[in-house]
Coordinates of C-alpha atoms and ligand atoms in Angstrom, one line a residue:
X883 CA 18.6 -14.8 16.5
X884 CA 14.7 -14.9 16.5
X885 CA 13.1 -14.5 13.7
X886 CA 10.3 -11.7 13.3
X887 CA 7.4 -12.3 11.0
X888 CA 6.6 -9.2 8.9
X889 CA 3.1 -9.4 8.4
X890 CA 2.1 -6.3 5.5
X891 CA -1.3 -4.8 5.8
X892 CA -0.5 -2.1 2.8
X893 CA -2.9 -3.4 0.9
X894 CA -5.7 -3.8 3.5
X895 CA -5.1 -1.6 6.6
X896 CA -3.2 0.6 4.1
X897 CA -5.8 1.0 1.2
X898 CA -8.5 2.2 3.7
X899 CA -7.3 5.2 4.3
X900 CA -9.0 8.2 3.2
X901 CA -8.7 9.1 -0.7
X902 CA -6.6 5.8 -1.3
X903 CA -8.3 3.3 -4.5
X904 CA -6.0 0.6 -5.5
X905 CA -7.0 -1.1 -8.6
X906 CA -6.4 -4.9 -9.3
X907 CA -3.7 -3.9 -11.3
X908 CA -2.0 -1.9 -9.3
X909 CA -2.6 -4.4 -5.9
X910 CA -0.7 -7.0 -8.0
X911 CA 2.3 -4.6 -8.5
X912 CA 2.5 -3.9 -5.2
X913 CA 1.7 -7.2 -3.9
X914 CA 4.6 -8.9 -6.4
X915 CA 7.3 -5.9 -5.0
X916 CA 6.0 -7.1 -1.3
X917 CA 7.2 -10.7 -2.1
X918 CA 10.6 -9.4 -3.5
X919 CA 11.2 -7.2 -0.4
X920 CA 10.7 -10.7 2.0
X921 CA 8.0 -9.8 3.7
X922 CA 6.6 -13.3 5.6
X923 CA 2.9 -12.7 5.2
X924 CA 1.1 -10.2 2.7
X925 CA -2.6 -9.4 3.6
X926 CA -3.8 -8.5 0.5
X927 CA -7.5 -7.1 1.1
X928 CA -11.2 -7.9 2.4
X929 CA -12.5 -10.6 -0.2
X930 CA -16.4 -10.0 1.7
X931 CA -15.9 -6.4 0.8
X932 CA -16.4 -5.9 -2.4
X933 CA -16.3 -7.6 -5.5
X934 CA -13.0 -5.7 -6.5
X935 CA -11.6 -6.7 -3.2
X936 CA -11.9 -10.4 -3.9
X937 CA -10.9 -10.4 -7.5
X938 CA -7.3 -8.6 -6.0
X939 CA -7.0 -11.0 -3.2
X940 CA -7.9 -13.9 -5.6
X941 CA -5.3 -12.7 -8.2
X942 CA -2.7 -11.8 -5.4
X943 CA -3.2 -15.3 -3.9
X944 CA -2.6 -17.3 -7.2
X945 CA 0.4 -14.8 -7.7
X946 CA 2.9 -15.1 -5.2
X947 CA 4.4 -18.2 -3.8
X948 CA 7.4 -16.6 -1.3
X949 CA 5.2 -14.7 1.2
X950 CA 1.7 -16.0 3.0
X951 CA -1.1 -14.6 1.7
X952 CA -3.8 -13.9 4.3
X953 CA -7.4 -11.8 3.5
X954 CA -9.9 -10.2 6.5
X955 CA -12.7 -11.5 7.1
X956 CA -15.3 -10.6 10.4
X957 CA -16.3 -13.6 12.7
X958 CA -19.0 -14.5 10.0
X959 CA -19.1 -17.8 8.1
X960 CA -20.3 -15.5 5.1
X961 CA -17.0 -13.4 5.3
X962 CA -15.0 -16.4 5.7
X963 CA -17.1 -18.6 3.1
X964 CA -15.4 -15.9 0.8
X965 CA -12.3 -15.2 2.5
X966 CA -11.7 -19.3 1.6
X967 CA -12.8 -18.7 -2.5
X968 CA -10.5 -16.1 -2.9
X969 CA -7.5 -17.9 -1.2
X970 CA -7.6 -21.7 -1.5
X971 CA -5.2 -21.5 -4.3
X972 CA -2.5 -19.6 -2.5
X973 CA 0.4 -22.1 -1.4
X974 CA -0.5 -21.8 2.2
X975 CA -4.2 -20.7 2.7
X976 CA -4.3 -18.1 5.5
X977 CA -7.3 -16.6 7.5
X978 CA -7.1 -13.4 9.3
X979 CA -10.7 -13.0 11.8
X980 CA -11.4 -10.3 14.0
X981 CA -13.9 -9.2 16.2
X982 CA -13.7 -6.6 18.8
X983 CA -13.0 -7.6 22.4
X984 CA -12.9 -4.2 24.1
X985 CA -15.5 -3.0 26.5
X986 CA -16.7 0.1 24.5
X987 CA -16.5 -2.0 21.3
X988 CA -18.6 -4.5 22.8
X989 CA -21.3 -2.9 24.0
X990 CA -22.1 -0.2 21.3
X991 CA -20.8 -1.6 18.3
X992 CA -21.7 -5.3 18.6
X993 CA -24.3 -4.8 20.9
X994 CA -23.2 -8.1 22.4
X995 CA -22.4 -9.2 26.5
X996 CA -19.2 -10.7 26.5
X997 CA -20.2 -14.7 26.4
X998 CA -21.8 -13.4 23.0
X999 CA -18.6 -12.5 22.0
X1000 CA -16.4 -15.3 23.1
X1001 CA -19.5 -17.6 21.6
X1002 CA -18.9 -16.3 17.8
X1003 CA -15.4 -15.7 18.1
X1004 CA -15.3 -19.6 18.7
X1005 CA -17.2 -20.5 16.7
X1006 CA -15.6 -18.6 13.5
X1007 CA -12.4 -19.8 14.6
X1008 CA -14.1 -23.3 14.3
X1009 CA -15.0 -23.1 10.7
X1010 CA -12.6 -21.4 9.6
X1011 CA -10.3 -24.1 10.8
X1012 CA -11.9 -26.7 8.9
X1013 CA -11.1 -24.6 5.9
X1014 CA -7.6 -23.3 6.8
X1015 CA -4.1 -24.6 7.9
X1016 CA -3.9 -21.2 9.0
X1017 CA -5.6 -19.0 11.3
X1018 CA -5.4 -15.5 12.7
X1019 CA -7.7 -14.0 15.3
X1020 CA -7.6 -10.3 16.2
X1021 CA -9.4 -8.9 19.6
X1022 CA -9.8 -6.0 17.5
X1023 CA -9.0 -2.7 19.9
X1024 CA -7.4 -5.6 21.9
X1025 CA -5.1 -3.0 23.8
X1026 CA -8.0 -1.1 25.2
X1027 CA -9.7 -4.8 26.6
X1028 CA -10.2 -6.1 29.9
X1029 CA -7.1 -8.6 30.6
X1030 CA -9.2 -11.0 32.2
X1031 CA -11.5 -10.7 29.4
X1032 CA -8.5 -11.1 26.6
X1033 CA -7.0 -14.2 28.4
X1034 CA -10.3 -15.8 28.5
X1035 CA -11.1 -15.4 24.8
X1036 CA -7.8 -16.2 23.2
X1037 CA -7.7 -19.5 25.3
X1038 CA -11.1 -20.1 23.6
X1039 CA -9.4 -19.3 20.9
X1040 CA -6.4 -21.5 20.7
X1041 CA -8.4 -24.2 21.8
X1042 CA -10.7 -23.7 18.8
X1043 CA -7.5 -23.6 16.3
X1044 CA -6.0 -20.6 15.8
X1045 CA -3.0 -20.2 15.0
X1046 CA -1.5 -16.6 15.8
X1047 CA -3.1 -14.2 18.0
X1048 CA -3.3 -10.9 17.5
X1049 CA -3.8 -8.2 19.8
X1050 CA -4.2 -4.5 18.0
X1051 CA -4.1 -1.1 19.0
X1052 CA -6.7 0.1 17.5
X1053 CA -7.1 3.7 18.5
X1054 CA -2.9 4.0 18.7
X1055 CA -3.9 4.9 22.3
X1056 CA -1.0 2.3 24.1
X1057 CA 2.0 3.6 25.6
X1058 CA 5.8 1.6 24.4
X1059 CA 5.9 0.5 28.3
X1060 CA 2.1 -0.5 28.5
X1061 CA 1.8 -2.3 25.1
X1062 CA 5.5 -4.1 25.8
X1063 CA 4.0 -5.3 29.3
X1064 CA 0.6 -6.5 27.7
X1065 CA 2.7 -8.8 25.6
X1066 CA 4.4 -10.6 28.5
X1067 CA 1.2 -10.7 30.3
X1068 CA -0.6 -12.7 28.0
X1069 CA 2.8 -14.8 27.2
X1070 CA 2.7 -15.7 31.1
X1071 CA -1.3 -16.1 31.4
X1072 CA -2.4 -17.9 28.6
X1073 CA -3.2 -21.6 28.8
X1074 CA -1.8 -22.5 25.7
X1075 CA 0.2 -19.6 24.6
X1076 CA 3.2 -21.5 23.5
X1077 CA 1.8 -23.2 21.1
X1078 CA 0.8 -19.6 19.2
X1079 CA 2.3 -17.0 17.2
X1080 CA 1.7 -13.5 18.8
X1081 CA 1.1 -10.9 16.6
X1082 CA 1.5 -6.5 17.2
X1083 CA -0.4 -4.5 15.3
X1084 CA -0.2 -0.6 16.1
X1085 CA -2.1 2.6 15.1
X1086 CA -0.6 6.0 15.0
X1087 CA -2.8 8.4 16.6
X1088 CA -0.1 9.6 19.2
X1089 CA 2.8 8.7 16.6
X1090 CA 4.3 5.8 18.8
X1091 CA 2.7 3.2 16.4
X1092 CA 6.3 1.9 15.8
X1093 CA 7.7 2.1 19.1
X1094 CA 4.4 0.3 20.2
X1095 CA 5.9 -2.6 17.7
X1096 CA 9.0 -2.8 18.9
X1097 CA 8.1 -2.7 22.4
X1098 CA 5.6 -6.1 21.6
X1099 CA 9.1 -7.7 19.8
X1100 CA 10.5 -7.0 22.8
X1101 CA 8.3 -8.5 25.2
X1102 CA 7.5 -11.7 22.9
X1103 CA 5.9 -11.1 19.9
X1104 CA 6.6 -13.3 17.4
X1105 CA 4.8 -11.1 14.2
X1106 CA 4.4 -7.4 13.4
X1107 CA 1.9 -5.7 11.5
X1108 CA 3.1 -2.6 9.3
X1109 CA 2.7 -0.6 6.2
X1110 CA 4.7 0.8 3.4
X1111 CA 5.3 4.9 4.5
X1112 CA 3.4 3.8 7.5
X1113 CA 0.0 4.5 5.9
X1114 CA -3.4 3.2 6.9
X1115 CA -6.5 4.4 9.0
X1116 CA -6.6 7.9 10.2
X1117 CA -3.0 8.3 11.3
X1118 CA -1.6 5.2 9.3
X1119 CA -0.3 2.0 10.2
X1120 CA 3.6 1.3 12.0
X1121 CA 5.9 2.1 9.3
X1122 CA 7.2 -1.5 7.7
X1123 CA 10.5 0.0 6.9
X1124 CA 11.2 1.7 10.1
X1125 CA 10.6 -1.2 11.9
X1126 CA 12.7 -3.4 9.7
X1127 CA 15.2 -0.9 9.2
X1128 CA 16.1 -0.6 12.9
X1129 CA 15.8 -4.2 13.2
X1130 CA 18.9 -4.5 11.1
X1131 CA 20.7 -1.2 12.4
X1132 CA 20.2 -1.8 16.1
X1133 CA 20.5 -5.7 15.8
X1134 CA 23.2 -5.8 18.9
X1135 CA 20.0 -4.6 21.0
X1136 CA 17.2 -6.2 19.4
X1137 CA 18.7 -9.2 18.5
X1138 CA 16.3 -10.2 16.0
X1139 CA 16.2 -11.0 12.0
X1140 CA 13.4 -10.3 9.9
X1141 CA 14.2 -11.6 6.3
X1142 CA 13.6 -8.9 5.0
X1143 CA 15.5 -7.6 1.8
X1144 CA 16.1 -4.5 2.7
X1145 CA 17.7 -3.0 -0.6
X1146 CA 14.0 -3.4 -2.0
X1147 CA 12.5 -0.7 1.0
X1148 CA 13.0 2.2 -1.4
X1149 CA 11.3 0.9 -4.3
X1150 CA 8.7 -0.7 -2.6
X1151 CA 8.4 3.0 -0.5
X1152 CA 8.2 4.9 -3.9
X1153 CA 5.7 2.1 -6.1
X1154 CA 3.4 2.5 -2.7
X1155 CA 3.8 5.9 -2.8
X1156 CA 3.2 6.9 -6.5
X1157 CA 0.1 4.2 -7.1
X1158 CA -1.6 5.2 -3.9
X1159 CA -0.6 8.9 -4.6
X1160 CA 0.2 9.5 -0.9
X1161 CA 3.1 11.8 -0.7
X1162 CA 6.0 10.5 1.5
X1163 CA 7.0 13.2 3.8
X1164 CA 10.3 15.0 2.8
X1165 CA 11.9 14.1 6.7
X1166 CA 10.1 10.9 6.8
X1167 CA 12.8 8.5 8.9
X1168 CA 14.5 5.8 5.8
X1169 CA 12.6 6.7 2.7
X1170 CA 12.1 10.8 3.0
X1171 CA 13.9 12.7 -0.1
X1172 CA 15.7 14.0 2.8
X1173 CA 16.5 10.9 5.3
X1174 CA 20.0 11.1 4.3
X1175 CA 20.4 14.7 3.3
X1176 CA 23.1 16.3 4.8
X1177 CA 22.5 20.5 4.9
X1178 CA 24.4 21.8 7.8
X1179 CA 28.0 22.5 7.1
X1180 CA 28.9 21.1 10.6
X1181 CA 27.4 17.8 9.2
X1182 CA 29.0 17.9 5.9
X1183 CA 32.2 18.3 7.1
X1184 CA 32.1 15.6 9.4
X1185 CA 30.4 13.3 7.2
X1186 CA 33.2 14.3 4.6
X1187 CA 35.6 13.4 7.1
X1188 CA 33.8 9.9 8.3
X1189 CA 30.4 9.3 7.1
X1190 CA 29.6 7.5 10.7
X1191 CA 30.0 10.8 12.1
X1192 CA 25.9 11.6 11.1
X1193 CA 25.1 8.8 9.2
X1194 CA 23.7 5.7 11.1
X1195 CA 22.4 4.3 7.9
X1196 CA 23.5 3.9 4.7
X1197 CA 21.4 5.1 1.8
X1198 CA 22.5 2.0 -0.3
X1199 CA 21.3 -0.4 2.5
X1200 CA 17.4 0.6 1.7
X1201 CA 18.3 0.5 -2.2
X1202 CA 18.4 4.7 -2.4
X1203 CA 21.7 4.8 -3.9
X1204 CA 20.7 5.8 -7.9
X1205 CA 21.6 3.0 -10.5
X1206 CA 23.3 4.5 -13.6
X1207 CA 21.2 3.9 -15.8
X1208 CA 23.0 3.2 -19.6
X1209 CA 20.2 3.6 -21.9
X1210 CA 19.6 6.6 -23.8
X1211 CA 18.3 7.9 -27.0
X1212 CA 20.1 5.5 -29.0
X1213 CA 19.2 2.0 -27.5
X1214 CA 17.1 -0.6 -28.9
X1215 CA 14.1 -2.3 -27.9
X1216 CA 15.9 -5.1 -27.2
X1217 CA 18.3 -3.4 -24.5
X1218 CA 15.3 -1.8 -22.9
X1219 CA 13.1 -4.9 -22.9
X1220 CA 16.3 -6.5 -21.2
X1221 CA 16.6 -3.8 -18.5
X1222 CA 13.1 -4.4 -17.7
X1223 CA 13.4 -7.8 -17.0
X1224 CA 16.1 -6.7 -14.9
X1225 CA 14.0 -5.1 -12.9
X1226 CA 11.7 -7.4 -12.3
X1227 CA 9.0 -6.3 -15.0
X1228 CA 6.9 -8.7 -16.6
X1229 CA 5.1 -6.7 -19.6
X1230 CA 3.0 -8.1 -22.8
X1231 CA 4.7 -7.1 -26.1
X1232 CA 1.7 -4.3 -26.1
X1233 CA 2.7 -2.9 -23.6
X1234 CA 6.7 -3.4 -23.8
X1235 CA 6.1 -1.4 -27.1
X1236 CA 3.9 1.2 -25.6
X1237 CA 6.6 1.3 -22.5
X1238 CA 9.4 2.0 -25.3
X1239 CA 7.5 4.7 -27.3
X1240 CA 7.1 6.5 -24.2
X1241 CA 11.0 6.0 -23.1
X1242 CA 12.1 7.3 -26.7
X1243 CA 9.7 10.4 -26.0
X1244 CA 11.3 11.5 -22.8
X1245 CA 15.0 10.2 -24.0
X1246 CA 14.3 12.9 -27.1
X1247 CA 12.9 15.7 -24.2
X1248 CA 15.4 15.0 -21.2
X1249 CA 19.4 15.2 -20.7
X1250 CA 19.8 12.4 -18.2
X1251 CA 17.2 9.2 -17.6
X1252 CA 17.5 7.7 -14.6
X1253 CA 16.2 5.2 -13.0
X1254 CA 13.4 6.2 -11.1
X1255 CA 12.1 7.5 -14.3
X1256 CA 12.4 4.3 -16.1
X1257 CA 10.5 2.6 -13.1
X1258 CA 7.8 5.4 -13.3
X1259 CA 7.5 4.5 -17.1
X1260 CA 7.0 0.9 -16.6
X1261 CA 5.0 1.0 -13.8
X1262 CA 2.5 3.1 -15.5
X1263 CA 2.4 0.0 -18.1
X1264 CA 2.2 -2.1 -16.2
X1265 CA -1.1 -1.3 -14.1
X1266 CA -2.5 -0.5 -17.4
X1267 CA -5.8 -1.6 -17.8
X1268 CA -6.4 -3.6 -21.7
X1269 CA -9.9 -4.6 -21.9
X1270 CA -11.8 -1.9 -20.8
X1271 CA -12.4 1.3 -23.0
X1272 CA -10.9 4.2 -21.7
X1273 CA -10.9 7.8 -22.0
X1274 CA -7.8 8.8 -23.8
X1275 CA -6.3 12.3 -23.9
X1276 CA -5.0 13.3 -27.5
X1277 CA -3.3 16.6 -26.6
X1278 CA -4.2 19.3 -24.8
X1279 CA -3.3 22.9 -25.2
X1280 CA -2.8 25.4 -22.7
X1281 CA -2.8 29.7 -23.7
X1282 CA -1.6 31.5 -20.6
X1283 CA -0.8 34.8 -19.4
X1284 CA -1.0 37.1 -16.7
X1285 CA -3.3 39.2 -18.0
X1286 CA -5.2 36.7 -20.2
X1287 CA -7.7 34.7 -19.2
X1288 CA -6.3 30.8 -19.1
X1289 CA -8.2 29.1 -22.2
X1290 CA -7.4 25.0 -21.9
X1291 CA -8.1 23.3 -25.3
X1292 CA -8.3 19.2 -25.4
X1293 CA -8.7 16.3 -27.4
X1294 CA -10.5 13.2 -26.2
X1295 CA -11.2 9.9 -27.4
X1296 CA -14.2 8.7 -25.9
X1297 CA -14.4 4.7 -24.4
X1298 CA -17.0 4.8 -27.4
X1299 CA -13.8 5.8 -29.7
X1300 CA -15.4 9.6 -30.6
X1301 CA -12.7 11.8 -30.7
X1302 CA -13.9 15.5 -29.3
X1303 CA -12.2 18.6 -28.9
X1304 CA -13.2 21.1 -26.6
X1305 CA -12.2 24.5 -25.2
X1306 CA -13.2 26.3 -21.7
X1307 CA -11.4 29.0 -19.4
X1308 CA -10.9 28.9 -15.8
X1309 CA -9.0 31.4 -14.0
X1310 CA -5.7 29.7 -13.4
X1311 CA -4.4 26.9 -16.0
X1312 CA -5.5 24.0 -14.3
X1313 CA -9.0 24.6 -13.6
X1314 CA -9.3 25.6 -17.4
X1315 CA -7.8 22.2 -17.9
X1316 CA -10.4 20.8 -15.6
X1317 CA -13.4 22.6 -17.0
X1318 CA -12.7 21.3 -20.5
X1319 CA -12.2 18.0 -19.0
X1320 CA -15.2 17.9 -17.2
X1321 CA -17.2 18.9 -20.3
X1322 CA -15.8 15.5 -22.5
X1323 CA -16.4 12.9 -20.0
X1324 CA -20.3 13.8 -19.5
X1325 CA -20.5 14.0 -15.7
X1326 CA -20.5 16.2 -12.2
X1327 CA -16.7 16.6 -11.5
X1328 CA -15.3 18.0 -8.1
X1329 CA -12.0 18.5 -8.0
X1330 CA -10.9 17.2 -4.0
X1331 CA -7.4 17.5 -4.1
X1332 CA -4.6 18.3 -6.5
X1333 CA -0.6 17.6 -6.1
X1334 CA 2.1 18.0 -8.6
X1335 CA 5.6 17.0 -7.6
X1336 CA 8.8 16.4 -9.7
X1337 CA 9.8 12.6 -9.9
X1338 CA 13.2 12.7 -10.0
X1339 CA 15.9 16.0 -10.1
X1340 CA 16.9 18.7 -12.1
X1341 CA 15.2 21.0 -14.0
X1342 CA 14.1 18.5 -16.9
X1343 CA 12.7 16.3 -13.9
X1344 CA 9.2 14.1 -15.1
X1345 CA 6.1 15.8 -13.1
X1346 CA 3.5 13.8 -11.5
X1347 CA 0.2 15.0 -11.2
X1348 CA -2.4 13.8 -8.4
X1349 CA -5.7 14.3 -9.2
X1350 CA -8.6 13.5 -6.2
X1351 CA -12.4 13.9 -7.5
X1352 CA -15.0 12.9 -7.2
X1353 CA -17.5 11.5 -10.7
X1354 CA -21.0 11.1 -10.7
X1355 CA -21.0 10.6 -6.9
X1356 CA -17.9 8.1 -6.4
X1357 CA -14.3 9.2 -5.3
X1358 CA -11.3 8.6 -7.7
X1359 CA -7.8 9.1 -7.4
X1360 CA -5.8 9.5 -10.6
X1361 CA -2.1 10.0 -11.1
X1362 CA 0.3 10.6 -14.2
X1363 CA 3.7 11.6 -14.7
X1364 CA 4.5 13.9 -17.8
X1365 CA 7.5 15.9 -18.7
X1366 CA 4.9 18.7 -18.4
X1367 CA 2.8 19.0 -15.1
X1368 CA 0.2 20.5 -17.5
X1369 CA 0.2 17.5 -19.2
X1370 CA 0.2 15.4 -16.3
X1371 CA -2.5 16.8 -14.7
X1372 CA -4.8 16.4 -17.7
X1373 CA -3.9 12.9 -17.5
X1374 CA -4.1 12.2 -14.5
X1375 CA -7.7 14.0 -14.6
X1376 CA -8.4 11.2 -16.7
X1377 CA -6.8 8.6 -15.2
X1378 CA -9.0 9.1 -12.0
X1379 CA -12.2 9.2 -14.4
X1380 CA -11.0 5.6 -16.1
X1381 CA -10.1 4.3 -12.8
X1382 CA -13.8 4.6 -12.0
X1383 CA -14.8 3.1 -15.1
X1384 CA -12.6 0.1 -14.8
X1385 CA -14.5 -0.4 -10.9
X1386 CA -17.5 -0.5 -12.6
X1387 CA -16.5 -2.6 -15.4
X1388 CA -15.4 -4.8 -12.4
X1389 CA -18.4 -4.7 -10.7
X1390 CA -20.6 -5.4 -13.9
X1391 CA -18.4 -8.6 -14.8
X1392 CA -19.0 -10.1 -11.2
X1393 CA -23.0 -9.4 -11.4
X1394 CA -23.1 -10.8 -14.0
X1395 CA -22.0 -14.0 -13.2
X1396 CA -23.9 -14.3 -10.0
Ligands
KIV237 O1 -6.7 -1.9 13.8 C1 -7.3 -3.0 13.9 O2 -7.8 -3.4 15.0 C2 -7.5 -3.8 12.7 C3 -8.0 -5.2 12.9 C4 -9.0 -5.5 11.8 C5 -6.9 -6.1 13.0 O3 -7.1 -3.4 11.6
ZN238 ZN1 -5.7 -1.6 11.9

């Protein structure tokens, strides 16, 4: 069986995407429930991006030990100078370089003839070699390149140390058939291509970003490149679990292994989804709410009859199956610090406690807590930020009815520790939630998007509350889930306000030791 290297981009390819602004915090999580889902290599940001970039890669790196840990960096020694700071502690230092190879790219991006490009391609490669056992190089919109032109340069390449080769679609503009044959073309051409890893990394601008993938598997890739729920750039990224789920399903075809733990796809699908606060779509293949719904009474009956009948995969495969969860109102902190550990939370006594308080809340408010609830609980914890004063919501009040005008009233505690209570109206609920809001955290707030959606089912069901704005000129996403989505939202108002705060706490800390 040959073995597929899963190469996750979430945190890089994925976190660009519009509206999407992962906090160290949070990368960690996600980073930590990467490892435990298998995935071979973890690209966990762009260390010569930002300072908040390298602090997650940094952290990420000296975090995990079971999956490589790679960071971008352009064909720059600066980027890779960088790159090497904020990953020579991982257990296997890994570079990913890029520069773009294709015609259009070439001429009015780089402004460079193509011996320019070949000359700094080499050269990066070069140094970055002297730094890492490692290296990746990406003829970045690769599919769209002149063959000729790609052999040439990843000879160069591979003579100048690299280590996998990888050969995007950029634009998601390849065809299966094309992408699949571009594959065996450089396999057959390449002086030098055995001695490489070749890597597949698809966009989804026509939606074949997965069947792109599998078509480069197919045709002698050795790696693929992929996102949880498929999100990245424009149209996203191929989809991590649909690739790895019809690995497994179809393996009498493909007749490959990934490693990949595939009980772990549904949580990792939902912590992706709820810190990023992208919304999986309901009929989204594997981890949609309804990728294993049955509705038709045709279908029931047969699945009734034999489940194989419409049911190619089994929801317990990807981990979708719910856990019954045996704590309730009347369990200790000891139980519930023990189910924790169980799955796979690592929490200071602070913020165990805090983690408790809030379960004995919602065991006190709602009939049945499962699972997912428990997770969302934790989660929340666990991305907390400590050491960086916060807004904190007190309580709000909401007076509504249809022919009064909605009157929000809130309670504040300033990152200076002032607690202030203020009232406004807006014409629905939330606005009037938004325009008292606005007037306790001193600033210009526009509201850019606004989600609610229940976390788990039933009537009693936690609500989580996506809040997009935009503070004093910068973009924040916040997110909260409440038993009430009033609630939520008011939090997660706030959450997107402190989320900018802890950036710039961030920001100040690595000025200031420059
Ligand atoms: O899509 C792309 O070409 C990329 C490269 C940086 C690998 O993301
Ligand atoms: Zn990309």
């Amino acid at each position: 069986m040959r073995k597929i290297d899963i190469f996750d981009t979430t945190l890089r390819d994925g976190e660009q995407s519009a509206g999407i602004n992962l906090n160290t915090a949070e990368k960690i999580e996600i980073a930590k429930q990467l490892e435990r889902l298998g995935v071979s290599i973890i690209e966990a940001g762009f260390p010569a991006a930002s300072p908040g970039d390298f602090e997650a890669v940094n952290k990420i790196a000296k975090t995990v030990k079971n999956s490589i840990v790679t960071g971008l960096a352009r064909c720059v020694k600066s980027d890779i100078d960088a790159t090497w700071e904020a990953i020579k502690e991982a257990e296997q230092p890994h570079i990913h370089v890029f520069l773009a190879t294709s015609p259009i790219h070439m001429e009015y991006k780089l402004k460079k003839s193509p011996d320019q490009v070949v000359e700094q391609a080499v050269e990066a490669v070069k140094y970055a070699k002297k730094l890492f056992p490692l290296v990746q190089w990406s003829a970045e919109d690769g599919f769209r390149s002149d063959r000729e032109f790609l052999v040439r340069i990843i000879e160069k390449v591979i003579e100048a140390g690299a280590t996998t080769i990888n050969v995007p679609d950029t634009v998601g503009y390849a065809s299966p058939q094309e992408y699949g044959e571009l594959f065996k073309f450089l396999r057959e051409n390449v002086h030098g291509s055995e001695k490489v890893k070749f890597s597949a990394h698809c966009h989804d601008d026509l939606g074949m970003a997965v069947a792109n993938s599998i078509a480069a598997i197919q045709n002698g890739a050795d790696q693929v490149e992929c996102t949880i729920n498929g999100i990245g750039e424009r149209a996203g990224n191929a989809s991590l679990e649909e690739i790895g789920v019809a690995m497994h399903i179809r393996n009498d075809f493909y007749q490959v292994e990934t490693g990949l733990n595939l009980k772990e796809i549904k949580r990792t699908s939902q912590l992706v989804s709820r810190l990023t606060g992208v919304v999986i779509q309901p009929n989204k293949a594997v981890v949609g709410k309804n990728a294993f719904a049955h509705e038709s009474g045709i279908h029931q009956d047969g699945v009734l009859k034999n489940k194989e009948t419409y049911e190619i995969i089994s929801p317990e495969l990807v981990g979708e199956a719910e856990v019954p969860l045996v704590l309730g109102k009347h369990s200790g902190r000891a139980a519930f610090r023990d189910r924790a550990e169980k799955m796979g939370f690592d929490l200071s006594d602070e913020k165990l406690n805090k983690a408790f308080q809030e379960f004995k809340k919602l065991a006190d408010r709602k009939k049945e807590i499962t699972e997912v609830d428990l997770m969302t609980l934790l989660t929340e914890q666990q991305v907390s930020v400590e050491d960086v004063p916060l807004f904190e919501l007190k309580s709000v009040q909401v007076s509504y009815g249809t022919e009064n005008i909605p009157t929000a009233t809130a309670s504040v505690v300033t990152p200076e520790g002032e607690l202030k209570t203020l009232a406004a109206t807006g014409s629905g609920s939330v606005e009037a939630i938004c325009n008292t809001l606005e007037q306790l955290v001193n600033g210009t707030v526009n509201i850019l998007d606004f989600r609610v959606k229940s976390v788990s089912k039933g009537r009693d069901a936690l609500g989580e509350a996506v809040v997009n704005l935009r503070y004093n000129g910068y973009t924040s996403t916040g997110r909260d889930a409440s038993q009430d989505v009033l609630e939520a939202t008011a939090k997660a108002y706030l959450n997107a306000i402190n989320r900018h705060l802890i950036q710039e706490s961030i920001r100040g800390k690595q000025t200031a030791e420059v």
